[in-house]
mmCIF file of C-alpha atoms in Angstrom:
data_model
loop_
_atom_site.group_PDB
_atom_site.id
_atom_site.type_symbol
_atom_site.label_atom_id
_atom_site.label_comp_id
_atom_site.label_asym_id
_atom_site.label_seq_id
_atom_site.Cartn_x
_atom_site.Cartn_y
_atom_site.Cartn_z
ATOM 1 C CA MET A 1 36.190 -32.917 -5.140
ATOM 2 C CA PHE A 2 35.114 -29.533 -3.958
ATOM 3 C CA SER A 3 32.047 -28.647 -5.062
ATOM 4 C CA ALA A 4 29.857 -25.117 -4.043
ATOM 5 C CA ARG A 5 26.282 -25.044 -3.421
ATOM 6 C CA LEU A 6 24.223 -21.805 -3.449
ATOM 7 C CA PRO A 7 22.039 -21.210 -0.396
ATOM 8 C CA PHE A 8 18.873 -21.360 -2.358
ATOM 9 C CA HIS A 9 17.723 -23.466 -5.579
ATOM 10 C CA PHE A 10 17.940 -21.875 -8.795
ATOM 11 C CA PRO A 11 15.446 -22.925 -11.476
ATOM 12 C CA ASP A 12 17.250 -24.884 -14.102
ATOM 13 C CA GLY A 13 15.813 -23.492 -17.031
ATOM 14 C CA LEU A 14 16.384 -20.230 -15.958
ATOM 15 C CA ILE A 15 20.460 -20.293 -15.845
ATOM 16 C CA PRO A 16 20.381 -21.652 -19.854
ATOM 17 C CA TYR A 17 18.084 -18.675 -21.000
ATOM 18 C CA SER A 18 20.929 -16.427 -19.194
ATOM 19 C CA LEU A 19 23.270 -17.691 -20.625
ATOM 20 C CA PHE A 20 21.934 -17.473 -24.017
ATOM 21 C CA LEU A 21 20.602 -13.759 -23.591
ATOM 22 C CA LEU A 22 24.332 -13.061 -22.569
ATOM 23 C CA LEU A 23 25.615 -14.601 -25.737
ATOM 24 C CA LEU A 24 22.745 -12.758 -27.503
ATOM 25 C CA LEU A 25 23.491 -9.369 -26.489
ATOM 26 C CA LEU A 26 27.192 -9.765 -26.682
ATOM 27 C CA ALA A 27 26.958 -10.518 -30.669
ATOM 28 C CA GLN A 28 25.593 -7.328 -31.197
ATOM 29 C CA THR A 29 27.708 -4.127 -32.327
ATOM 30 C CA CYS A 30 29.331 -1.682 -30.259
ATOM 31 C CA GLN A 31 29.189 1.316 -32.400
ATOM 32 C CA ALA A 32 27.471 4.514 -31.343
ATOM 33 C CA ALA A 33 24.274 5.377 -33.417
ATOM 34 C CA THR A 34 21.104 6.944 -33.173
ATOM 35 C CA ALA A 35 17.943 6.260 -35.375
ATOM 36 C CA ASP A 36 18.163 8.333 -38.223
ATOM 37 C CA GLY A 37 15.559 11.735 -38.256
ATOM 38 C CA GLY A 38 14.763 11.871 -41.985
ATOM 39 C CA THR A 39 14.609 14.302 -44.209
ATOM 40 C CA CYS A 40 12.797 17.261 -41.868
ATOM 41 C CA SER A 41 14.122 20.557 -42.128
ATOM 42 C CA PRO A 42 14.542 22.079 -38.476
ATOM 43 C CA SER A 43 12.058 23.716 -37.053
ATOM 44 C CA SER A 44 12.159 26.967 -34.727
ATOM 45 C CA CYS A 45 10.191 28.781 -31.831
ATOM 46 C CA GLY A 46 11.107 31.775 -29.932
ATOM 47 C CA GLU A 47 15.008 31.708 -28.367
ATOM 48 C CA ILE A 48 15.500 28.732 -29.860
ATOM 49 C CA PRO A 49 16.451 28.756 -33.374
ATOM 50 C CA GLU A 50 17.007 24.925 -35.018
ATOM 51 C CA ILE A 51 14.872 22.657 -33.433
ATOM 52 C CA LYS A 52 16.293 19.280 -34.872
ATOM 53 C CA ASP A 53 16.715 15.501 -34.267
ATOM 54 C CA PRO A 54 16.195 13.817 -32.139
ATOM 55 C CA PHE A 55 13.873 16.837 -31.012
ATOM 56 C CA ARG A 56 10.883 17.658 -32.701
ATOM 57 C CA LEU A 57 7.667 20.108 -31.826
ATOM 58 C CA THR A 58 4.414 18.624 -31.648
ATOM 59 C CA THR A 59 3.378 20.062 -34.730
ATOM 60 C CA ASP A 60 6.316 18.432 -36.722
ATOM 61 C CA PRO A 61 5.255 15.674 -39.089
ATOM 62 C CA GLN A 62 5.547 12.456 -37.152
ATOM 63 C CA SER A 63 8.088 11.309 -39.154
ATOM 64 C CA CYS A 64 10.459 13.757 -37.608
ATOM 65 C CA GLY A 65 12.047 13.777 -34.528
ATOM 66 C CA ASN A 66 12.270 11.266 -31.631
ATOM 67 C CA GLN A 67 8.605 11.095 -29.954
ATOM 68 C CA LYS A 68 10.310 11.145 -26.669
ATOM 69 C CA TYR A 69 11.688 13.969 -27.202
ATOM 70 C CA ASN A 70 8.728 16.478 -27.470
ATOM 71 C CA LEU A 71 8.370 19.858 -27.483
ATOM 72 C CA SER A 72 5.767 22.593 -27.878
ATOM 73 C CA CYS A 73 5.531 25.867 -28.774
ATOM 74 C CA GLU A 74 3.135 27.711 -26.499
ATOM 75 C CA SER A 75 3.110 31.491 -27.047
ATOM 76 C CA ASN A 76 6.405 31.244 -29.008
ATOM 77 C CA THR A 77 8.199 29.866 -25.950
ATOM 78 C CA THR A 78 9.382 26.764 -26.133
ATOM 79 C CA VAL A 79 8.471 24.411 -23.580
ATOM 80 C CA LEU A 80 9.350 20.606 -22.235
ATOM 81 C CA TYR A 81 7.190 18.812 -19.737
ATOM 82 C CA ILE A 82 9.096 16.667 -17.460
ATOM 83 C CA GLU A 83 5.625 14.857 -15.340
ATOM 84 C CA SER A 84 3.343 17.112 -15.214
ATOM 85 C CA ALA A 85 5.815 20.136 -14.728
ATOM 86 C CA ARG A 86 6.750 22.842 -17.231
ATOM 87 C CA TYR A 87 10.012 24.312 -17.952
ATOM 88 C CA TYR A 88 11.040 26.562 -20.239
ATOM 89 C CA VAL A 89 13.657 25.852 -22.748
ATOM 90 C CA ARG A 90 16.592 28.400 -22.745
ATOM 91 C CA ALA A 91 18.920 26.916 -25.377
ATOM 92 C CA ILE A 92 19.716 23.223 -26.866
ATOM 93 C CA ASN A 93 23.956 22.663 -27.114
ATOM 94 C CA TYR A 94 23.973 19.882 -30.224
ATOM 95 C CA LYS A 95 27.535 19.908 -29.563
ATOM 96 C CA ASN A 96 27.611 19.258 -25.030
ATOM 97 C CA LEU A 97 24.359 17.045 -25.701
ATOM 98 C CA THR A 98 22.827 18.910 -23.530
ATOM 99 C CA ILE A 99 19.549 21.122 -22.818
ATOM 100 C CA ARG A 100 18.872 23.939 -20.388
ATOM 101 C CA LEU A 101 15.839 24.385 -18.273
ATOM 102 C CA VAL A 102 13.862 26.602 -16.291
ATOM 103 C CA ASN A 103 10.646 26.198 -13.907
ATOM 104 C CA GLU A 104 7.571 27.944 -15.247
ATOM 105 C CA GLY A 105 7.697 29.905 -11.920
ATOM 106 C CA ILE A 106 11.114 31.520 -11.924
ATOM 107 C CA ILE A 107 10.906 35.083 -12.857
ATOM 108 C CA ASP A 108 13.645 37.009 -14.230
ATOM 109 C CA GLY A 109 14.543 40.066 -11.342
ATOM 110 C CA GLN A 110 11.624 38.625 -8.761
ATOM 111 C CA CYS A 111 13.825 37.035 -6.148
ATOM 112 C CA SER A 112 10.863 36.152 -4.166
ATOM 113 C CA SER A 113 9.901 33.594 -7.109
ATOM 114 C CA LEU A 114 10.376 30.322 -6.819
ATOM 115 C CA PRO A 115 10.018 26.427 -8.783
ATOM 116 C CA THR A 116 6.265 25.566 -9.038
ATOM 117 C CA SER A 117 7.660 21.740 -8.524
ATOM 118 C CA PRO A 118 10.306 19.974 -6.502
ATOM 119 C CA LEU A 119 13.382 18.308 -9.121
ATOM 120 C CA SER A 120 16.433 16.892 -7.913
ATOM 121 C CA GLU A 121 19.202 14.627 -9.889
ATOM 122 C CA ASN A 122 16.769 11.667 -8.223
ATOM 123 C CA SER A 123 13.830 12.865 -10.112
ATOM 124 C CA PHE A 124 15.215 10.760 -13.198
ATOM 125 C CA TYR A 125 16.065 7.713 -13.721
ATOM 126 C CA PHE A 126 18.715 6.355 -16.472
ATOM 127 C CA LEU A 127 16.205 4.891 -18.843
ATOM 128 C CA ASP A 128 14.841 7.908 -19.150
ATOM 129 C CA PRO A 129 15.306 10.283 -22.236
ATOM 130 C CA TYR A 130 17.038 13.037 -20.285
ATOM 131 C CA ILE A 131 19.082 12.445 -17.258
ATOM 132 C CA ALA A 132 20.802 15.021 -14.834
ATOM 133 C CA THR A 133 24.695 13.341 -15.132
ATOM 134 C CA ARG A 134 26.695 11.434 -17.427
ATOM 135 C CA ASP A 135 29.978 9.203 -17.517
ATOM 136 C CA ARG A 136 33.111 10.250 -18.497
ATOM 137 C CA GLN A 137 35.228 7.154 -19.610
ATOM 138 C CA ARG A 138 34.580 3.749 -20.386
ATOM 139 C CA PHE A 139 33.059 1.370 -17.760
ATOM 140 C CA LEU A 140 35.903 0.328 -15.929
ATOM 141 C CA SER A 141 37.515 3.308 -15.115
ATOM 142 C CA LYS A 142 33.210 5.257 -14.893
ATOM 143 C CA ARG A 143 33.584 8.804 -13.868
ATOM 144 C CA GLU A 144 30.203 10.221 -13.059
ATOM 145 C CA GLU A 145 29.829 13.901 -14.278
ATOM 146 C CA ARG A 146 27.176 16.023 -12.589
ATOM 147 C CA LEU A 147 25.832 18.522 -14.256
ATOM 148 C CA ASN A 148 24.473 20.484 -11.541
ATOM 149 C CA GLU A 149 24.008 21.396 -8.255
ATOM 150 C CA VAL A 150 20.769 20.748 -6.024
ATOM 151 C CA LEU A 151 19.447 23.443 -4.432
ATOM 152 C CA THR A 152 17.288 22.508 -0.774
ATOM 153 C CA LEU A 153 15.124 25.562 0.439
ATOM 154 C CA PHE A 154 13.479 24.722 3.777
ATOM 155 C CA SER A 155 12.122 27.261 6.700
ATOM 156 C CA CYS A 156 13.302 27.236 10.260
ATOM 157 C CA GLN A 157 11.572 28.315 13.580
ATOM 158 C CA GLY A 158 13.765 30.482 15.177
ATOM 159 C CA THR A 159 17.796 31.536 13.700
ATOM 160 C CA LEU A 160 20.420 28.739 12.454
ATOM 161 C CA SER A 161 23.715 29.859 13.090
ATOM 162 C CA SER A 162 26.054 30.795 9.926
ATOM 163 C CA SER A 163 27.794 27.553 8.256
ATOM 164 C CA ALA A 164 29.259 26.804 5.467
ATOM 165 C CA GLY A 165 26.940 26.613 2.337
ATOM 166 C CA LEU A 166 24.122 27.847 4.313
ATOM 167 C CA VAL A 167 22.000 30.830 2.554
ATOM 168 C CA GLU A 168 19.520 32.983 4.150
ATOM 169 C CA THR A 169 16.806 33.823 2.022
ATOM 170 C CA ALA A 170 15.689 36.951 3.291
ATOM 171 C CA PRO A 171 14.672 39.996 2.057
ATOM 172 C CA CYS A 172 13.631 37.698 -1.110
ATOM 173 C CA ILE A 173 11.890 35.404 0.807
ATOM 174 C CA SER A 174 10.466 36.012 4.560
ATOM 175 C CA GLY A 175 9.480 33.877 6.371
ATOM 176 C CA VAL A 176 5.997 32.583 7.859
ATOM 177 C CA ASN A 177 4.757 32.555 11.522
ATOM 178 C CA ASN A 178 8.317 33.933 12.686
ATOM 179 C CA SER A 179 10.362 31.648 11.043
ATOM 180 C CA SER A 180 13.351 32.158 8.804
ATOM 181 C CA GLY A 181 13.976 30.933 5.448
ATOM 182 C CA TYR A 182 17.351 29.114 4.147
ATOM 183 C CA ALA A 183 18.925 27.848 1.153
ATOM 184 C CA VAL A 184 21.883 24.891 1.375
ATOM 185 C CA PHE A 185 23.183 23.433 -1.699
ATOM 186 C CA GLY A 186 23.948 19.580 -1.910
ATOM 187 C CA GLY A 187 25.832 17.630 1.192
ATOM 188 C CA ALA A 188 25.423 21.107 3.175
ATOM 189 C CA MET A 189 21.887 19.656 4.264
ATOM 190 C CA ASP A 190 24.198 19.274 7.920
ATOM 191 C CA ALA A 191 22.957 22.351 8.832
ATOM 192 C CA LEU A 192 19.752 20.940 9.511
ATOM 193 C CA SER A 193 21.407 19.014 12.499
ATOM 194 C CA LEU A 194 21.050 22.123 14.829
ATOM 195 C CA GLY A 195 17.923 20.665 16.377
ATOM 196 C CA LYS A 196 15.795 23.421 15.314
ATOM 197 C CA MET A 197 12.331 22.862 13.537
ATOM 198 C CA CYS A 198 12.777 22.822 9.831
ATOM 199 C CA ARG A 199 11.172 21.725 7.508
ATOM 200 C CA VAL A 200 12.178 21.405 3.526
ATOM 201 C CA ASP A 201 9.875 23.835 1.149
ATOM 202 C CA MET A 202 11.079 23.132 -2.406
ATOM 203 C CA MET A 203 14.307 21.142 -3.838
ATOM 204 C CA ALA A 204 15.676 22.627 -7.403
ATOM 205 C CA MET A 205 18.894 22.414 -9.326
ATOM 206 C CA LEU A 206 20.835 24.807 -10.739
ATOM 207 C CA ALA A 207 23.792 24.828 -13.446
ATOM 208 C CA LYS A 208 26.872 24.608 -11.817
ATOM 209 C CA LYS A 209 28.544 27.936 -11.744
ATOM 210 C CA LYS A 210 31.637 28.105 -13.954
ATOM 211 C CA ASP A 211 33.165 30.045 -11.615
ATOM 212 C CA GLY A 212 33.675 28.291 -8.595
ATOM 213 C CA SER A 213 31.235 27.268 -6.207
ATOM 214 C CA TYR A 214 28.385 28.656 -4.514
ATOM 215 C CA ASP A 215 29.784 29.255 -1.005
ATOM 216 C CA GLN A 216 29.623 32.693 0.621
ATOM 217 C CA VAL A 217 27.394 33.941 -2.432
ATOM 218 C CA GLY A 218 24.034 35.625 -1.485
ATOM 219 C CA PHE A 219 20.408 34.032 -2.298
ATOM 220 C CA GLN A 220 19.968 37.445 -4.689
ATOM 221 C CA GLU A 221 22.812 35.643 -6.743
ATOM 222 C CA VAL A 222 21.357 32.298 -5.999
ATOM 223 C CA HIS A 223 18.026 33.114 -7.878
ATOM 224 C CA ARG A 224 20.204 34.904 -10.699
ATOM 225 C CA GLN A 225 21.646 31.020 -11.049
ATOM 226 C CA LEU A 226 17.717 29.778 -11.563
ATOM 227 C CA GLU A 227 17.022 32.012 -13.806
ATOM 228 C CA TYR A 228 20.060 30.912 -15.977
ATOM 229 C CA GLY A 229 18.371 27.557 -15.745
ATOM 230 C CA PHE A 230 20.120 23.712 -15.527
ATOM 231 C CA GLU A 231 21.246 21.333 -17.813
ATOM 232 C CA LEU A 232 20.154 17.879 -18.435
ATOM 233 C CA SER A 233 21.883 15.792 -21.252
ATOM 234 C CA TRP A 234 20.427 13.747 -23.774
ATOM 235 C CA HIS A 235 23.057 11.569 -24.805
ATOM 236 C CA LEU A 236 21.961 8.433 -24.245
ATOM 237 C CA TYR A 237 20.018 8.822 -27.588
ATOM 238 C CA LYS A 238 23.129 8.401 -29.435
ATOM 239 C CA CYS A 239 23.604 5.334 -27.332
ATOM 240 C CA ALA A 240 21.053 3.129 -29.815
ATOM 241 C CA GLY A 241 24.175 1.290 -31.334
ATOM 242 C CA CYS A 242 25.740 0.019 -27.950
ATOM 243 C CA LEU A 243 25.101 -2.786 -25.459
ATOM 244 C CA GLY A 244 22.932 -0.743 -23.572
ATOM 245 C CA VAL A 245 22.399 2.719 -21.837
ATOM 246 C CA ASN A 246 24.785 1.414 -19.324
ATOM 247 C CA SER A 247 27.659 0.736 -22.176
ATOM 248 C CA CYS A 248 28.590 4.434 -23.841
ATOM 249 C CA TYR A 249 30.327 7.167 -22.125
ATOM 250 C CA LEU A 250 31.594 10.113 -23.623
ATOM 251 C CA ASP A 251 34.832 11.678 -24.686
ATOM 252 C CA LYS A 252 36.707 14.387 -24.050
ATOM 253 C CA ASP A 253 35.209 15.748 -26.775
ATOM 254 C CA ASN A 254 31.699 14.479 -26.147
ATOM 255 C CA LYS A 255 31.369 12.274 -28.413
ATOM 256 C CA VAL A 256 29.799 8.955 -27.758
ATOM 257 C CA LEU A 257 31.638 6.016 -27.343
ATOM 258 C CA CYS A 258 30.301 2.420 -26.535
ATOM 259 C CA SER A 259 32.622 0.616 -23.949
ATOM 260 C CA GLY A 260 34.883 -2.364 -25.208
ATOM 261 C CA LEU A 261 33.787 -5.770 -25.539
ATOM 262 C CA TRP A 262 35.131 -7.058 -22.256
ATOM 263 C CA ASP A 263 34.343 -3.749 -20.378
ATOM 264 C CA GLN A 264 30.644 -5.054 -21.520
ATOM 265 C CA ILE A 265 31.130 -8.442 -20.695
ATOM 266 C CA ILE A 266 31.713 -7.883 -16.867
ATOM 267 C CA LEU A 267 28.789 -5.156 -16.933
ATOM 268 C CA ILE A 268 26.538 -7.947 -18.003
ATOM 269 C CA THR A 269 28.106 -10.866 -15.293
ATOM 270 C CA THR A 270 27.900 -8.274 -12.760
ATOM 271 C CA THR A 271 24.468 -7.447 -13.480
ATOM 272 C CA LEU A 272 23.386 -11.105 -13.361
ATOM 273 C CA GLY A 273 25.881 -11.730 -10.375
ATOM 274 C CA ARG A 274 23.720 -8.459 -8.504
ATOM 275 C CA LEU A 275 20.032 -10.539 -10.126
ATOM 276 C CA LEU A 276 20.708 -13.751 -8.877
ATOM 277 C CA TYR A 277 22.295 -12.383 -5.418
ATOM 278 C CA THR A 278 18.921 -10.356 -4.934
ATOM 279 C CA LEU A 279 16.882 -13.538 -5.562
ATOM 280 C CA GLY A 280 18.857 -15.381 -3.123
ATOM 281 C CA LYS A 281 18.579 -13.212 -0.952
ATOM 282 C CA LEU A 282 14.735 -13.273 -1.222
ATOM 283 C CA HIS A 283 14.528 -16.706 -1.144
ATOM 284 C CA ILE A 284 16.039 -17.118 2.080
ATOM 285 C CA HIS A 285 13.519 -14.358 3.474
ATOM 286 C CA LEU A 286 10.705 -16.572 1.836
ATOM 287 C CA ARG A 287 11.831 -19.470 3.717
ATOM 288 C CA THR A 288 12.266 -18.266 6.996
ATOM 289 C CA PHE A 289 9.154 -16.511 7.114
ATOM 290 C CA PHE A 290 7.291 -19.975 6.007
ATOM 291 C CA PHE A 291 9.509 -21.553 8.772
ATOM 292 C CA SER A 292 9.053 -19.482 11.547
ATOM 293 C CA TYR A 293 4.975 -20.017 10.548
ATOM 294 C CA THR A 294 4.423 -23.177 10.109
ATOM 295 C CA SER A 295 6.532 -24.099 13.206
ATOM 296 C CA ALA A 296 4.791 -21.586 15.192
ATOM 297 C CA PRO A 297 3.130 -23.402 18.744
ATOM 298 C CA LYS A 298 -0.316 -23.593 18.668
ATOM 299 C CA VAL A 299 -1.993 -22.065 21.824
ATOM 300 C CA VAL A 300 -4.270 -24.925 23.257
ATOM 301 C CA THR A 301 -7.389 -23.999 24.833
ATOM 302 C CA GLU A 302 -8.794 -25.930 27.708
ATOM 303 C CA THR A 303 -12.078 -26.449 25.766
ATOM 304 C CA SER A 304 -9.815 -28.088 23.105
ATOM 305 C CA LEU A 305 -8.631 -30.536 25.849
ATOM 306 C CA PRO A 306 -9.863 -34.354 24.962
ATOM 307 C CA LEU A 307 -11.675 -35.530 27.796
ATOM 308 C CA HIS A 308 -10.039 -39.587 28.872
ATOM 309 C CA SER A 309 -12.397 -42.038 29.393
ATOM 310 C CA GLY A 310 -10.326 -43.268 32.480
ATOM 311 C CA SER A 311 -10.454 -39.677 34.265
ATOM 312 C CA SER A 312 -14.098 -39.805 33.339
ATOM 313 C CA SER A 313 -14.743 -43.350 35.652
ATOM 314 C CA ARG A 314 -12.069 -41.738 38.579
ATOM 315 C CA GLY A 315 -14.726 -38.719 39.145
ATOM 316 C CA ASN A 316 -17.862 -40.975 38.864
ATOM 317 C CA GLY A 317 -16.416 -42.935 41.364
ATOM 318 C CA ALA A 318 -14.964 -40.467 43.647
#
């Protein structure tokens, strides 16, 4: 009979535990739901007239909203802190489940103003309350929707030749020490491969243009988009009744739905398979390391050689 053997020894107690966990997860219901925010009345602050579940102001009663979605009202302006960076809330859309933010360093009408801290899609983890992308359709045919464009500001010693997606920041932002300032979007970073001395100064996000791309636009238009802000999705809050944050998606009407049972089985088995594969590779690397360490030849010095009595007597007889 043919038998397959794993390239590593997997702990006997972990496989039954994994199977138990799989059955336990499959027993959960697959209906999107959220925690009830209670009967709290909506709050307001500045230009945000309605702040309701899951959002809450830090001054609201503890039973209102969700603590992960805390907002501050500072000088009549709604503020969201991401890590230590401060962002002004420009809009909360309860229909498409997004929030629009502007970095505190951006000043309307002043194209020389820049964000105070870097931000990109990679700044968000899939377990965070906010993410920069969201899934359309179900797991087996998942289609990721990007909400923003990533803008990279950099400066170079010398002048770069014009290229698609490359925007000169002058006269809004002047280079320092005879350097030239530029901005690129997304994959347009290939412009940096021209051999010039360049350095990245800042990364930021701005909402995708509804009337096309950012090609062939000047930096003043780019800055107006920075003033408009970027969007983050908070739809994962509504995935509480699904098998996990990766097992829900948005339909064409922005309604959060749970993936089907078969999709979730594939999701779990794929995750477990990746875990087993990673543990297997780690085990092989550790075995290789310890084997090479223990089998390394020992260095023998002259003083460590044993003295034989026979050689000593021959020496005495010479």
